[in-house]
Amino acid sequence: MSATPYAVRVSAPAAKVLDALPEHAVDTVWDILAAAADDPFGFRQFDTDDDEGQDVRYAAVGQLSVTFWVNRPLRSLTVLNIVWLG
């Protein structure tokens, strides 16, 4: 039996960006977040020895990047920023 995925919350600034994206980019954002909800620490970070900042994660796929914060006690992710270079 696998662990329950983390809940995903989108901050207000990230929601504005999400609303402005084309449909295919929105689908990709949700695909990234689905993977992150299953394994929040599955995305490699630039500095893996950074214990202090390990709960702020960055996931990039092609022209799209998502920055999210992992709230371990509440088992949730909060999307902080979305960047799409389209």
PDB file of C-alpha atoms in Angstrom:
ATOM      1  CA  MET A   1       0.000   0.000   0.000  1.00  0.00           C
ATOM      2  CA  SER A   2       1.453   3.350  -1.017  1.00  0.00           C
ATOM      3  CA  ALA A   3       1.318   6.537   0.998  1.00  0.00           C
ATOM      4  CA  THR A   4      -1.406   9.069   0.313  1.00  0.00           C
ATOM      5  CA  PRO A   5      -0.255  11.754  -2.151  1.00  0.00           C
ATOM      6  CA  TYR A   6       0.387  15.220  -0.806  1.00  0.00           C
ATOM      7  CA  ALA A   7      -2.426  17.756  -1.245  1.00  0.00           C
ATOM      8  CA  VAL A   8      -1.650  20.523  -3.751  1.00  0.00           C
ATOM      9  CA  ARG A   9      -2.418  24.176  -3.118  1.00  0.00           C
ATOM     10  CA  VAL A  10      -1.713  27.007  -5.538  1.00  0.00           C
ATOM     11  CA  SER A  11      -0.722  30.436  -4.199  1.00  0.00           C
ATOM     12  CA  ALA A  12      -2.587  33.480  -5.513  1.00  0.00           C
ATOM     13  CA  PRO A  13       0.351  34.740  -7.643  1.00  0.00           C
ATOM     14  CA  ALA A  14       0.862  31.275  -9.138  1.00  0.00           C
ATOM     15  CA  ALA A  15      -2.892  30.968  -9.815  1.00  0.00           C
ATOM     16  CA  LYS A  16      -2.768  34.181 -11.886  1.00  0.00           C
ATOM     17  CA  VAL A  17       0.034  32.738 -13.994  1.00  0.00           C
ATOM     18  CA  LEU A  18      -1.809  29.426 -14.328  1.00  0.00           C
ATOM     19  CA  ASP A  19      -4.951  31.220 -15.544  1.00  0.00           C
ATOM     20  CA  ALA A  20      -2.972  32.981 -18.286  1.00  0.00           C
ATOM     21  CA  LEU A  21      -1.284  29.850 -19.674  1.00  0.00           C
ATOM     22  CA  PRO A  22      -2.451  28.027 -22.799  1.00  0.00           C
ATOM     23  CA  GLU A  23      -4.296  24.767 -22.174  1.00  0.00           C
ATOM     24  CA  HIS A  24      -1.372  22.473 -23.052  1.00  0.00           C
ATOM     25  CA  ALA A  25       0.880  24.303 -20.572  1.00  0.00           C
ATOM     26  CA  VAL A  26      -1.778  24.052 -17.833  1.00  0.00           C
ATOM     27  CA  ASP A  27      -1.991  20.296 -18.473  1.00  0.00           C
ATOM     28  CA  THR A  28       1.790  20.046 -18.104  1.00  0.00           C
ATOM     29  CA  VAL A  29       1.715  22.000 -14.828  1.00  0.00           C
ATOM     30  CA  TRP A  30      -0.842  19.563 -13.411  1.00  0.00           C
ATOM     31  CA  ASP A  31       1.219  16.591 -14.652  1.00  0.00           C
ATOM     32  CA  ILE A  32       4.269  17.991 -12.844  1.00  0.00           C
ATOM     33  CA  LEU A  33       2.226  18.583  -9.684  1.00  0.00           C
ATOM     34  CA  ALA A  34       0.762  15.064  -9.811  1.00  0.00           C
ATOM     35  CA  ALA A  35       4.291  13.640  -9.896  1.00  0.00           C
ATOM     36  CA  ALA A  36       5.351  15.989  -7.092  1.00  0.00           C
ATOM     37  CA  ALA A  37       2.347  15.012  -4.960  1.00  0.00           C
ATOM     38  CA  ASP A  38       3.391  11.363  -5.209  1.00  0.00           C
ATOM     39  CA  ASP A  39       7.080  12.041  -4.475  1.00  0.00           C
ATOM     40  CA  PRO A  40       7.825  15.660  -3.475  1.00  0.00           C
ATOM     41  CA  PHE A  41      11.549  14.989  -3.187  1.00  0.00           C
ATOM     42  CA  GLY A  42      11.802  13.094  -6.463  1.00  0.00           C
ATOM     43  CA  PHE A  43      12.965  16.144  -8.399  1.00  0.00           C
ATOM     44  CA  ARG A  44      16.712  16.614  -8.126  1.00  0.00           C
ATOM     45  CA  GLN A  45      17.810  19.987  -6.905  1.00  0.00           C
ATOM     46  CA  PHE A  46      20.891  21.943  -7.888  1.00  0.00           C
ATOM     47  CA  ASP A  47      22.475  21.617  -4.438  1.00  0.00           C
ATOM     48  CA  THR A  48      21.464  18.325  -2.839  1.00  0.00           C
ATOM     49  CA  ASP A  49      23.470  19.107   0.301  1.00  0.00           C
ATOM     50  CA  ASP A  50      21.243  22.086   1.186  1.00  0.00           C
ATOM     51  CA  ASP A  51      19.404  20.767   4.258  1.00  0.00           C
ATOM     52  CA  GLU A  52      18.074  24.212   5.145  1.00  0.00           C
ATOM     53  CA  GLY A  53      16.290  24.793   1.828  1.00  0.00           C
ATOM     54  CA  GLN A  54      15.319  21.238   1.001  1.00  0.00           C
ATOM     55  CA  ASP A  55      11.579  21.865   1.345  1.00  0.00           C
ATOM     56  CA  VAL A  56      11.526  24.404  -1.478  1.00  0.00           C
ATOM     57  CA  ARG A  57      11.615  22.341  -4.655  1.00  0.00           C
ATOM     58  CA  TYR A  58      11.958  23.206  -8.314  1.00  0.00           C
ATOM     59  CA  ALA A  59      10.671  21.056 -11.165  1.00  0.00           C
ATOM     60  CA  ALA A  60      11.263  21.871 -14.823  1.00  0.00           C
ATOM     61  CA  VAL A  61       9.944  20.221 -17.966  1.00  0.00           C
ATOM     62  CA  GLY A  62      10.882  21.827 -21.261  1.00  0.00           C
ATOM     63  CA  GLN A  63       9.840  25.485 -21.219  1.00  0.00           C
ATOM     64  CA  LEU A  64       7.886  25.164 -17.988  1.00  0.00           C
ATOM     65  CA  SER A  65       9.110  25.356 -14.406  1.00  0.00           C
ATOM     66  CA  VAL A  66       7.238  25.087 -11.125  1.00  0.00           C
ATOM     67  CA  THR A  67       8.570  26.080  -7.708  1.00  0.00           C
ATOM     68  CA  PHE A  68       6.766  24.603  -4.726  1.00  0.00           C
ATOM     69  CA  TRP A  69       7.120  24.367  -0.960  1.00  0.00           C
ATOM     70  CA  VAL A  70       6.690  21.024   0.791  1.00  0.00           C
ATOM     71  CA  ASN A  71       4.808  21.251   4.089  1.00  0.00           C
ATOM     72  CA  ARG A  72       5.761  17.915   5.625  1.00  0.00           C
ATOM     73  CA  PRO A  73       3.592  18.051   8.777  1.00  0.00           C
ATOM     74  CA  LEU A  74       0.434  18.802   6.751  1.00  0.00           C
ATOM     75  CA  ARG A  75       1.464  16.606   3.780  1.00  0.00           C
ATOM     76  CA  SER A  76       0.777  19.389   1.313  1.00  0.00           C
ATOM     77  CA  LEU A  77       2.540  21.247  -1.475  1.00  0.00           C
ATOM     78  CA  THR A  78       2.095  24.954  -2.104  1.00  0.00           C
ATOM     79  CA  VAL A  79       2.926  26.176  -5.587  1.00  0.00           C
ATOM     80  CA  LEU A  80       4.933  29.375  -5.190  1.00  0.00           C
ATOM     81  CA  ASN A  81       5.787  30.225  -8.776  1.00  0.00           C
ATOM     82  CA  ILE A  82       5.159  29.062 -12.328  1.00  0.00           C
ATOM     83  CA  VAL A  83       7.341  30.167 -15.241  1.00  0.00           C
ATOM     84  CA  TRP A  84       6.536  29.374 -18.842  1.00  0.00           C
ATOM     85  CA  LEU A  85       8.857  30.466 -21.611  1.00  0.00           C
ATOM     86  CA  GLY A  86       6.419  30.214 -24.481  1.00  0.00           C
TER      87      GLY A  86
END
